[in-house]
Coordinates of N, CA and C in Angstrom, one line a residue:
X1 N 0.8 -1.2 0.0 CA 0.0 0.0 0.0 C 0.9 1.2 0.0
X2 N 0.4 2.0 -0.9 CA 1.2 3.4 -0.8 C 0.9 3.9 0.5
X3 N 1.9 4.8 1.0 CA 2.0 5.4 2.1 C 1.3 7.0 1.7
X4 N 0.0 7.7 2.5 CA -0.3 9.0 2.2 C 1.0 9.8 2.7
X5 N 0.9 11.3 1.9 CA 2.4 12.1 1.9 C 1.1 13.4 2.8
X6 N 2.2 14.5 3.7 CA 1.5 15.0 3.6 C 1.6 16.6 2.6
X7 N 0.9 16.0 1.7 CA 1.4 17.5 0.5 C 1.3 18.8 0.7
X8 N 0.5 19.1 1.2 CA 0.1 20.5 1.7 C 1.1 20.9 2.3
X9 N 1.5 20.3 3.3 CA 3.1 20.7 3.6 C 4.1 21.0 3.3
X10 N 3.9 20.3 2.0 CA 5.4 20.1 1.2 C 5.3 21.5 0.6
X11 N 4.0 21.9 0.4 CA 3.7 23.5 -1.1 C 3.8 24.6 -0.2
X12 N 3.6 24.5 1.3 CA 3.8 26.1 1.9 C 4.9 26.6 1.6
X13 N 6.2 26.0 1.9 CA 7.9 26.1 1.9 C 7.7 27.2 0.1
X14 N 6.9 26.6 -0.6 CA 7.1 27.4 -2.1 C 6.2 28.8 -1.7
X15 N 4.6 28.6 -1.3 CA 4.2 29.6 -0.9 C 5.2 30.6 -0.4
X16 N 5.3 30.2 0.9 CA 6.1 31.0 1.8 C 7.4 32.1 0.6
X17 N 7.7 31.6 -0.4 CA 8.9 32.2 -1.0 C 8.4 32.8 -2.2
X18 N 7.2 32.8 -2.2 CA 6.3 33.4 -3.4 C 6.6 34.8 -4.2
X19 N 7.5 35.7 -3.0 CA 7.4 37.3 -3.2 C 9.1 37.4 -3.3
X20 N 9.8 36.0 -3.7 CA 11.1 36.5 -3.5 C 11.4 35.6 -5.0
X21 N 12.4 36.4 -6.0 CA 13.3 35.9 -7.0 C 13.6 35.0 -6.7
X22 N 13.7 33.9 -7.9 CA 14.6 32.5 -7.4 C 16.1 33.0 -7.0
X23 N 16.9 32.6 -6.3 CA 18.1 33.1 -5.9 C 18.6 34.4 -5.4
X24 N 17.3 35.1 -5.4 CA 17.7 36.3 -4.5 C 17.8 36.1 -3.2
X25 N 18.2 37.4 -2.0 CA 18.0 37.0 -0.5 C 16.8 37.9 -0.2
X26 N 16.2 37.1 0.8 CA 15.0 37.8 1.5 C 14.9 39.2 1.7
X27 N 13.6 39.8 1.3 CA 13.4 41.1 1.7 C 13.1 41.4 2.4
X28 N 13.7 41.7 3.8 CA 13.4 41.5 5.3 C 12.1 42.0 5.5
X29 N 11.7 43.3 5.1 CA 10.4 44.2 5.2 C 9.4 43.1 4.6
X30 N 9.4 42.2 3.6 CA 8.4 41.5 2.9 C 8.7 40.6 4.1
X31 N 9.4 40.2 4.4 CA 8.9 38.9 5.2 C 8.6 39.2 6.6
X32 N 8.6 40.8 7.1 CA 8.4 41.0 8.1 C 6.8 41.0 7.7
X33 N 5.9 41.4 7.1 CA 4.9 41.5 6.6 C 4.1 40.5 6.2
X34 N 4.3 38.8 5.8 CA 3.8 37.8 5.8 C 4.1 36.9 6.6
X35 N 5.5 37.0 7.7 CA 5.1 36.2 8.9 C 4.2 36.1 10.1
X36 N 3.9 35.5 10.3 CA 2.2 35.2 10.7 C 2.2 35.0 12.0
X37 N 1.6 35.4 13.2 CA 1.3 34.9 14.5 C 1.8 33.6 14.1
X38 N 2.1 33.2 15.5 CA 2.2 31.2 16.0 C 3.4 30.7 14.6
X39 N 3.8 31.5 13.5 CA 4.7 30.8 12.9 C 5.7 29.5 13.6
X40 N 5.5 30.4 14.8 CA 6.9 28.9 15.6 C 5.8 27.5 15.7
X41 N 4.9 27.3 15.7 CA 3.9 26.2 15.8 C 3.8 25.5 14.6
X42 N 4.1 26.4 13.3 CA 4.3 26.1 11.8 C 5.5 24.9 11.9
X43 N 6.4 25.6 12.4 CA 8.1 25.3 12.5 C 7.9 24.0 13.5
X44 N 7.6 23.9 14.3 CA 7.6 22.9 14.8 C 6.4 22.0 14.6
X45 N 5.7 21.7 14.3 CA 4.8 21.0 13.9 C 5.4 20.4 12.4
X46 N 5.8 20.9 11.5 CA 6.0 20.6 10.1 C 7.7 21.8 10.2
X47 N 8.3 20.4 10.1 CA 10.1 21.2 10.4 C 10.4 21.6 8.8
X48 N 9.5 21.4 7.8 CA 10.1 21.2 6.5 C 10.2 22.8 6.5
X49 N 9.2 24.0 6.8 CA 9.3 24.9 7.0 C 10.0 25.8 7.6
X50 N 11.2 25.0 8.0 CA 12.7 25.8 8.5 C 13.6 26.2 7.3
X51 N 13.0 25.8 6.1 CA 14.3 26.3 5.1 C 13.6 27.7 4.7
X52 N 12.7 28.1 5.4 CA 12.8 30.0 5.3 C 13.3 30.3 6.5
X53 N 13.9 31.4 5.9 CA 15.5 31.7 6.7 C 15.4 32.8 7.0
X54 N 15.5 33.3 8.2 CA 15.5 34.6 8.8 C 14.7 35.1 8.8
X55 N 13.4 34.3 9.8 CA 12.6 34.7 9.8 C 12.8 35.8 11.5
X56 N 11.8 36.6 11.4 CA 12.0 38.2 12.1 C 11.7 37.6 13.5
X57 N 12.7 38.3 14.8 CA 13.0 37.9 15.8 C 11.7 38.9 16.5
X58 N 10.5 38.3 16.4 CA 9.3 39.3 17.4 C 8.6 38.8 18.0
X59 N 7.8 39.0 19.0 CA 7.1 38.4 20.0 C 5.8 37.8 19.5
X60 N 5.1 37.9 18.5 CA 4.7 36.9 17.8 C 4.8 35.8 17.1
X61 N 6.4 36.0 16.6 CA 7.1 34.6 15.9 C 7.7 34.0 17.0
X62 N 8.2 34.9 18.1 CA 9.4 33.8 19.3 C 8.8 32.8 19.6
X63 N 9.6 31.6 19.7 CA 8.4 30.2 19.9 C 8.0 30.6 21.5
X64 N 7.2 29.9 21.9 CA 6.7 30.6 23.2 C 6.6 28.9 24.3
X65 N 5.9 29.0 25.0 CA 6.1 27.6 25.7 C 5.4 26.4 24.6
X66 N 5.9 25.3 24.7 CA 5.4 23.8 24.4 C 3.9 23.8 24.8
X67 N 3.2 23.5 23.8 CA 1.7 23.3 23.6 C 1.6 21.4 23.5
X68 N 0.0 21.6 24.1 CA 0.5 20.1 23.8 C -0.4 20.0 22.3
X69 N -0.1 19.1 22.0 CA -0.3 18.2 20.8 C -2.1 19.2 19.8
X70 N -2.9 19.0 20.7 CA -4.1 19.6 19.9 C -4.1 21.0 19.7
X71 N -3.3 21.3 20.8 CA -3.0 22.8 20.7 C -1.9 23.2 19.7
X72 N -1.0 22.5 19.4 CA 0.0 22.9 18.5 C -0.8 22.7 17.1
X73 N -1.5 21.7 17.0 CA -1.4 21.7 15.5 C -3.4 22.7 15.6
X74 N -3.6 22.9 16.1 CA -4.6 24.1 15.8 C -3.8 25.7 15.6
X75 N -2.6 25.6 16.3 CA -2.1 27.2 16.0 C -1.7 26.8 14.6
X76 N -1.0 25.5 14.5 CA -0.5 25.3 13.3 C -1.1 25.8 11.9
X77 N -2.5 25.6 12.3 CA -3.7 25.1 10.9 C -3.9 27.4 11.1
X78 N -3.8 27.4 12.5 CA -4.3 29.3 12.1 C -3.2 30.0 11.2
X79 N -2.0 29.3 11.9 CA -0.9 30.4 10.8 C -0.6 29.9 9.8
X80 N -1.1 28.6 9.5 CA -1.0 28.4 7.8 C -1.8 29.6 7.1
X81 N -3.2 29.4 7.7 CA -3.8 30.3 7.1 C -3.9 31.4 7.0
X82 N -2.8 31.9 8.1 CA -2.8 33.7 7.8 C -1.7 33.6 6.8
X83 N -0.8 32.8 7.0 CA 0.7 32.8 5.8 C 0.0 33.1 4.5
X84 N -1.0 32.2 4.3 CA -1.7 32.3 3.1 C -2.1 34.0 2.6
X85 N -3.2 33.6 4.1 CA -4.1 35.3 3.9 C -3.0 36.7 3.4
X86 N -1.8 36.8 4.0 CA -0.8 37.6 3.9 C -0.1 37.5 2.4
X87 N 0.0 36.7 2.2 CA 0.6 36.5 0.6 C -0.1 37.2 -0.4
X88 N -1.6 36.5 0.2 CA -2.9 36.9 -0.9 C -3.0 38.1 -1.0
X89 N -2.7 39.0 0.3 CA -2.8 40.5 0.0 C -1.8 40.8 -0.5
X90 N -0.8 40.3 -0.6 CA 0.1 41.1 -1.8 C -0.2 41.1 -3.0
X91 N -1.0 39.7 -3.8 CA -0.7 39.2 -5.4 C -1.8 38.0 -4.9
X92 N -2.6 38.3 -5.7 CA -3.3 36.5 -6.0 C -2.7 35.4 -6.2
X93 N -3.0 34.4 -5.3 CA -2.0 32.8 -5.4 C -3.0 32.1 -6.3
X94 N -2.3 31.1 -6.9 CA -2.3 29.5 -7.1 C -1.5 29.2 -6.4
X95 N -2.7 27.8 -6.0 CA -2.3 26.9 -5.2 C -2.1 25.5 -5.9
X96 N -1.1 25.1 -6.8 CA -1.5 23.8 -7.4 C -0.9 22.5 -7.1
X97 N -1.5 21.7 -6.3 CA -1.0 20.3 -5.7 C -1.8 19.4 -6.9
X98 N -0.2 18.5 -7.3 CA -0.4 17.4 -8.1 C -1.1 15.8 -7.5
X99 N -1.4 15.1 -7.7 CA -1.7 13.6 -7.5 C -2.4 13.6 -6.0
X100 N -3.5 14.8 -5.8 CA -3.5 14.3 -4.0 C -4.1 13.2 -3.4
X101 N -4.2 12.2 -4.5 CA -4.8 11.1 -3.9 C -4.1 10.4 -3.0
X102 N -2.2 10.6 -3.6 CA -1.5 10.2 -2.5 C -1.2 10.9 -0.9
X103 N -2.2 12.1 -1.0 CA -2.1 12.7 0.1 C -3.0 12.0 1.6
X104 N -2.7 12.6 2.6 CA -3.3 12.0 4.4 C -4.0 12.5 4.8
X105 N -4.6 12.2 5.4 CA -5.8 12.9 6.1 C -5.5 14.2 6.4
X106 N -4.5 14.5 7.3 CA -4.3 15.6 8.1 C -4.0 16.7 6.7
X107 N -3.7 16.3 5.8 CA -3.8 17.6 4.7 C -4.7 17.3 4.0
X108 N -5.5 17.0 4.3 CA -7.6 17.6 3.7 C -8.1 18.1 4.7
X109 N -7.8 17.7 5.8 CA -8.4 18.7 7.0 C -7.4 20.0 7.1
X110 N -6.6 20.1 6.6 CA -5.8 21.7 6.6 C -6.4 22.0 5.1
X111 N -6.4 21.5 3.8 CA -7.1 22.2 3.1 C -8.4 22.5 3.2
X112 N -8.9 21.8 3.9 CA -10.4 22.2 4.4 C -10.6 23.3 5.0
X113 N -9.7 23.7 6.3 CA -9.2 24.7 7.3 C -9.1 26.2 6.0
X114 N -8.2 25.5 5.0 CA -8.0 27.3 4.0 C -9.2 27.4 3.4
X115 N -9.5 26.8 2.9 CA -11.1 26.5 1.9 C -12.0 27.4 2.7
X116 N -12.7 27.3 4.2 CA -13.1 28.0 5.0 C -12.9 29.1 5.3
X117 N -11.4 29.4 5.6 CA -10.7 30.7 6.5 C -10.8 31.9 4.8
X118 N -10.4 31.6 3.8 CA -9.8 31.9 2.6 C -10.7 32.3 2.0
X119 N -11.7 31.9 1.8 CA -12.9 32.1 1.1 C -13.4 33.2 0.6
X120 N -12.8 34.4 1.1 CA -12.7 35.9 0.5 C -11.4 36.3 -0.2
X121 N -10.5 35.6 0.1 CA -9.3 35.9 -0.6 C -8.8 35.6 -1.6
X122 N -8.2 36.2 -2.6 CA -8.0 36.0 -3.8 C -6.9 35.1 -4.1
X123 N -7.5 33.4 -3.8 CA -6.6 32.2 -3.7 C -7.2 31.3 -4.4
X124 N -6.6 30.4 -5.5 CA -7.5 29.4 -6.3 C -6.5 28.1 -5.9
X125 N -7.3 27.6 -5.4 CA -6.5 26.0 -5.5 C -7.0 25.4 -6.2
X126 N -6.0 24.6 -7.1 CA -6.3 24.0 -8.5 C -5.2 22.3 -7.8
X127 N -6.3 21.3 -8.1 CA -5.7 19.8 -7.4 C -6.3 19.3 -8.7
X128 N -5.1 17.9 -8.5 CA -5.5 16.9 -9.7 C -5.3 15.8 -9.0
X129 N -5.9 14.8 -9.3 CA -6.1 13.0 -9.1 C -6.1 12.3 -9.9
X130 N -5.6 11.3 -10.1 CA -5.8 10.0 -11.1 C -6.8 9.7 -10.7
X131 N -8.2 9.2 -11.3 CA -9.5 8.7 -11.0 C -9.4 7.2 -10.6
X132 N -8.3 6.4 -11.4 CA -8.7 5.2 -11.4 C -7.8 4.9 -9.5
X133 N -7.2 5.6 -8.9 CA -6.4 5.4 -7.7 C -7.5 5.5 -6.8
X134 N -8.4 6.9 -7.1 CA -9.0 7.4 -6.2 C -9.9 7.2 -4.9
X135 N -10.5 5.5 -5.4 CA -11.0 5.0 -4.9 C -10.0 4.5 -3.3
X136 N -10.6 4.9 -1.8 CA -9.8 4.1 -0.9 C -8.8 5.8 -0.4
X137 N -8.4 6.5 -1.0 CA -7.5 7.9 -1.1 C -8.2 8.3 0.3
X138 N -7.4 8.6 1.5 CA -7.8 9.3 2.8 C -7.8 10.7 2.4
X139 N -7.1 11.4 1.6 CA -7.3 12.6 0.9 C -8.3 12.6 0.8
X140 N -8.8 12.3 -0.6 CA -9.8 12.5 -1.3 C -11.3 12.4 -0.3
X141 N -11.3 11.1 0.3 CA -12.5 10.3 1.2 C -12.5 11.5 2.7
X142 N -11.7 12.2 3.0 CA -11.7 13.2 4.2 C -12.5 14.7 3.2
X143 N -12.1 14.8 2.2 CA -12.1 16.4 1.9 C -13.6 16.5 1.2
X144 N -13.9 15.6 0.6 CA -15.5 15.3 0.2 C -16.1 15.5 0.7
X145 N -16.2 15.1 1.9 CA -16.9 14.9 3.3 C -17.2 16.1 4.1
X146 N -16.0 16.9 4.0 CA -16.1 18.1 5.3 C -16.9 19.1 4.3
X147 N -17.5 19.7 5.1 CA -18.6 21.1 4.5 C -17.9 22.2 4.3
X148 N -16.5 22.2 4.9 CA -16.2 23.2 4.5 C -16.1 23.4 2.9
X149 N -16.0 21.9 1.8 CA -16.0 22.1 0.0 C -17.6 22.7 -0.3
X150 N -19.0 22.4 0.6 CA -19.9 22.8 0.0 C -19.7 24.3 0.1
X151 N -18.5 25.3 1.0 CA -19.2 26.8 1.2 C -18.6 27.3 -0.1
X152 N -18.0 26.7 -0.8 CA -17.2 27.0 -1.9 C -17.1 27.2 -3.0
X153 N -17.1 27.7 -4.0 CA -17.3 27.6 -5.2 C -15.9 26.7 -5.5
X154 N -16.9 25.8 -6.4 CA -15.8 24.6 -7.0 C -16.2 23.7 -7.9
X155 N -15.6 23.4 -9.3 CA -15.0 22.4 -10.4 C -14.8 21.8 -10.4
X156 N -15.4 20.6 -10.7 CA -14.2 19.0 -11.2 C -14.8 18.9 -12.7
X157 N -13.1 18.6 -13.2 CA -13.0 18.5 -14.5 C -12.6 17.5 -14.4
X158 N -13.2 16.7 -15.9 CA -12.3 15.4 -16.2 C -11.4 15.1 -17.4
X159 N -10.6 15.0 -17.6 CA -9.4 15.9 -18.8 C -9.2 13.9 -19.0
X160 N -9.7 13.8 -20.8 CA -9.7 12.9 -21.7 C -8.7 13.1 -22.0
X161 N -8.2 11.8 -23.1 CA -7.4 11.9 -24.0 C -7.6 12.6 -25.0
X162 N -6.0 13.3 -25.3 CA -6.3 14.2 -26.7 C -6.6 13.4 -28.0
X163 N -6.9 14.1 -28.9 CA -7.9 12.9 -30.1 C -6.1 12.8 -30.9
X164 N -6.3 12.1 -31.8 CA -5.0 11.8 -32.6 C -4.2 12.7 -33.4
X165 N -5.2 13.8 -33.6 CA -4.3 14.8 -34.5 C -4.0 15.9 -33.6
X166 N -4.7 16.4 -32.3 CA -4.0 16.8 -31.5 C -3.0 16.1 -30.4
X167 N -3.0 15.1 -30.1 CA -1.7 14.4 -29.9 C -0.6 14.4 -30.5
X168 N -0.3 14.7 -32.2 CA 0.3 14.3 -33.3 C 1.3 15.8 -32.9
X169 N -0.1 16.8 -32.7 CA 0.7 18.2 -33.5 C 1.0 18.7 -31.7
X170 N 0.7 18.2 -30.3 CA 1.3 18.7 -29.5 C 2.6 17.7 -29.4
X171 N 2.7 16.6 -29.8 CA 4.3 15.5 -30.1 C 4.9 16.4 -31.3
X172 N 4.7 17.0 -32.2 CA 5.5 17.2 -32.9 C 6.3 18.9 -32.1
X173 N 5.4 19.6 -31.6 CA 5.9 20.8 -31.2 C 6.9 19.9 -29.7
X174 N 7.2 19.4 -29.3 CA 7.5 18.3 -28.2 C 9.1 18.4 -28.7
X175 N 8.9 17.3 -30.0 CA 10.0 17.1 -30.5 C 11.1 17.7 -31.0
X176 N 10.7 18.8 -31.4 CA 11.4 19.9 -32.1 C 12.3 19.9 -33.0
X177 N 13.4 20.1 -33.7 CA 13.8 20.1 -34.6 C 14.7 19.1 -35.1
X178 N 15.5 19.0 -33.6 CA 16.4 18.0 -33.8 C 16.5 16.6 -34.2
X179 N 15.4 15.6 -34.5 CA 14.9 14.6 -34.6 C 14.8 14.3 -36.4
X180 N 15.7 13.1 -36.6 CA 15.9 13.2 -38.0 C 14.4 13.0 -39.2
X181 N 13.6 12.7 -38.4 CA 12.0 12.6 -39.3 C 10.8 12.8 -38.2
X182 N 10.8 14.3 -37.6 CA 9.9 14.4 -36.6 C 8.5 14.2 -36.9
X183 N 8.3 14.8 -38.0 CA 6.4 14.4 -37.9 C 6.1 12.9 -37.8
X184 N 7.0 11.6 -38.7 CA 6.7 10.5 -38.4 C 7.0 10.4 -37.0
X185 N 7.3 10.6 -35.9 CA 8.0 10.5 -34.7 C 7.0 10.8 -33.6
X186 N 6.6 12.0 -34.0 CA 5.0 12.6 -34.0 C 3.8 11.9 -33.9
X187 N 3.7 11.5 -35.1 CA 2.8 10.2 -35.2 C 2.8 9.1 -34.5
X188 N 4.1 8.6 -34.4 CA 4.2 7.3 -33.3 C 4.3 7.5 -32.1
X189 N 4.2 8.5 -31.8 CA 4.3 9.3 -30.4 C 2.2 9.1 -29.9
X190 N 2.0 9.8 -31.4 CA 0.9 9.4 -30.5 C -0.4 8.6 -30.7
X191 N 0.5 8.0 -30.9 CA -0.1 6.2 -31.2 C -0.4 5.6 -30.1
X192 N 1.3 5.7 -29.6 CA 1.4 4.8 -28.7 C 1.3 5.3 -27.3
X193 N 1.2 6.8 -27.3 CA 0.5 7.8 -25.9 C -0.5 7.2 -26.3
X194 N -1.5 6.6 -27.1 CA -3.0 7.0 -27.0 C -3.7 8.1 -26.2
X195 N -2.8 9.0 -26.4 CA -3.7 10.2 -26.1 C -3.5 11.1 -24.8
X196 N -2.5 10.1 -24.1 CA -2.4 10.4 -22.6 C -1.0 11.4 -22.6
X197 N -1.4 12.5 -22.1 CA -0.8 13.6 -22.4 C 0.7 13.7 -21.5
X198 N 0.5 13.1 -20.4 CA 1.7 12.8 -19.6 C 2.7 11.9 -20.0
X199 N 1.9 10.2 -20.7 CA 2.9 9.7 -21.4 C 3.1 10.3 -22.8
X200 N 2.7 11.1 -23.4 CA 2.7 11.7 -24.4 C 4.2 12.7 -24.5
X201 N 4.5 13.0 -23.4 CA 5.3 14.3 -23.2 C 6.7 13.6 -22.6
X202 N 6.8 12.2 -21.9 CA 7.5 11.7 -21.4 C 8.3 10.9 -23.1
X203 N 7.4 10.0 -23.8 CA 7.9 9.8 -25.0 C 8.7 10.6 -25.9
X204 N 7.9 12.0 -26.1 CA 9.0 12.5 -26.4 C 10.4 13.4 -25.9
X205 N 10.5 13.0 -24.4 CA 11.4 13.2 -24.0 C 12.4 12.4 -24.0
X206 N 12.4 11.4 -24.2 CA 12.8 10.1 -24.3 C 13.6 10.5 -25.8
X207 N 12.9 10.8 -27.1 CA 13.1 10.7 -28.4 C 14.3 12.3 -28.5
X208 N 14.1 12.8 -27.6 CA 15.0 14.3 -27.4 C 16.2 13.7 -27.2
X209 N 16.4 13.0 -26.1 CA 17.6 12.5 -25.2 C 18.3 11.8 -26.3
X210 N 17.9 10.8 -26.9 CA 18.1 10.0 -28.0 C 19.0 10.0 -28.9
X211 N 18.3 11.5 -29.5 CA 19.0 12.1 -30.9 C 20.2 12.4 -30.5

């Protein structure tokens, strides 16, 4: 059995760095401005959130005494959500988590927690699933469930295979030049994707490497 991940946790760490250049250093004033009450509850609850760095020495971030367990992870779930809320007032977010069927309970009850708190704020989370996994997914079977998805405005799309001549001509733009007979390459590309846009894109990565 696959092990659930908890994903939601894994995408703050990128949130969190939303307002800064790849490779630049922190802009102390910006991050004095989206560090969030209880942040140390963030930090210790989910340590992955230590690789923001320097974060501001103030009496709302200094960790404060040891909570126990229900207590920590409810500050936890409030300063996610102001981290969020504070972003959102700078720049509208995407939020886009891949495959959450491999995700755990405890991150559908935190996206449930933003879904609720966020609901005015100019934040779209955009999630994808494989359908045929879906079935059995503690993700999926938790986040259904909680009411917080009916207060919501929300979409499920079901994304088919592309038909054969759009397959053909997004493999041939794929392939690109270097390929000694790309449109036939194209074609067998998406033959044998049948359509499936992920193996479609991996094939001709494969045919790139190749040449």
């Amino acid at each position: 059995m696959r092990r659930a991940l908890p994903l939601l946790m894994l995408a703050l760490p990128t949130l969190a760095h939303a307002d800064w250049p790849v490779g630049q250093p922190f802009d102390e004033a910006v991050l004095v401005d989206v560090t969030p009450e209880g942040f140390d509850a963030l930090t210790r609850l989910f340590p992955v959130l230590s690789i923001i760095e320097r974060v501001p020495d103030t009496d709302e971030t200094r960790p404060g005494p040891v909570a126990d367990p229900m207590e920590l992870r409810s500050r936890a779930f409030a300063a996610s959500c102001a981290l969020l809320r504070n972003l959102a007032r700078r720049r509208p977010i995407v939020v886009f988590i891949d495959d959450v069927q491999w995700g755990d309970v405890d991150s559908a009850r935190l996206l449930a927690a933003w879904l609720d708190d966020l609901r005015r704020a100019p934040v779209l989370f955009l999630l994808t699933y494989r359908s045929e996994e879906a079935a059995g997914s503690p993700f999926l079977d938790t986040l259904l469930r909680d009411p917080a998805l009916a207060g919501v405005e929300h979409r499920e799309l079901q994304l088919q295979e592309l038909p054969e001549h759009k397959a053909t001509a997004v493999a041939r733009g794929l392939i690109g030049e270097g390929h000694p007979d790309p449109t036939e390459a194209a074609i067998w590309i998406a033959r044998e994707s049948e359509g499936n846009p992920h193996l479609l894109a991996e094939l001709a990565a494969h045919l790139r490497s190749a040449v």
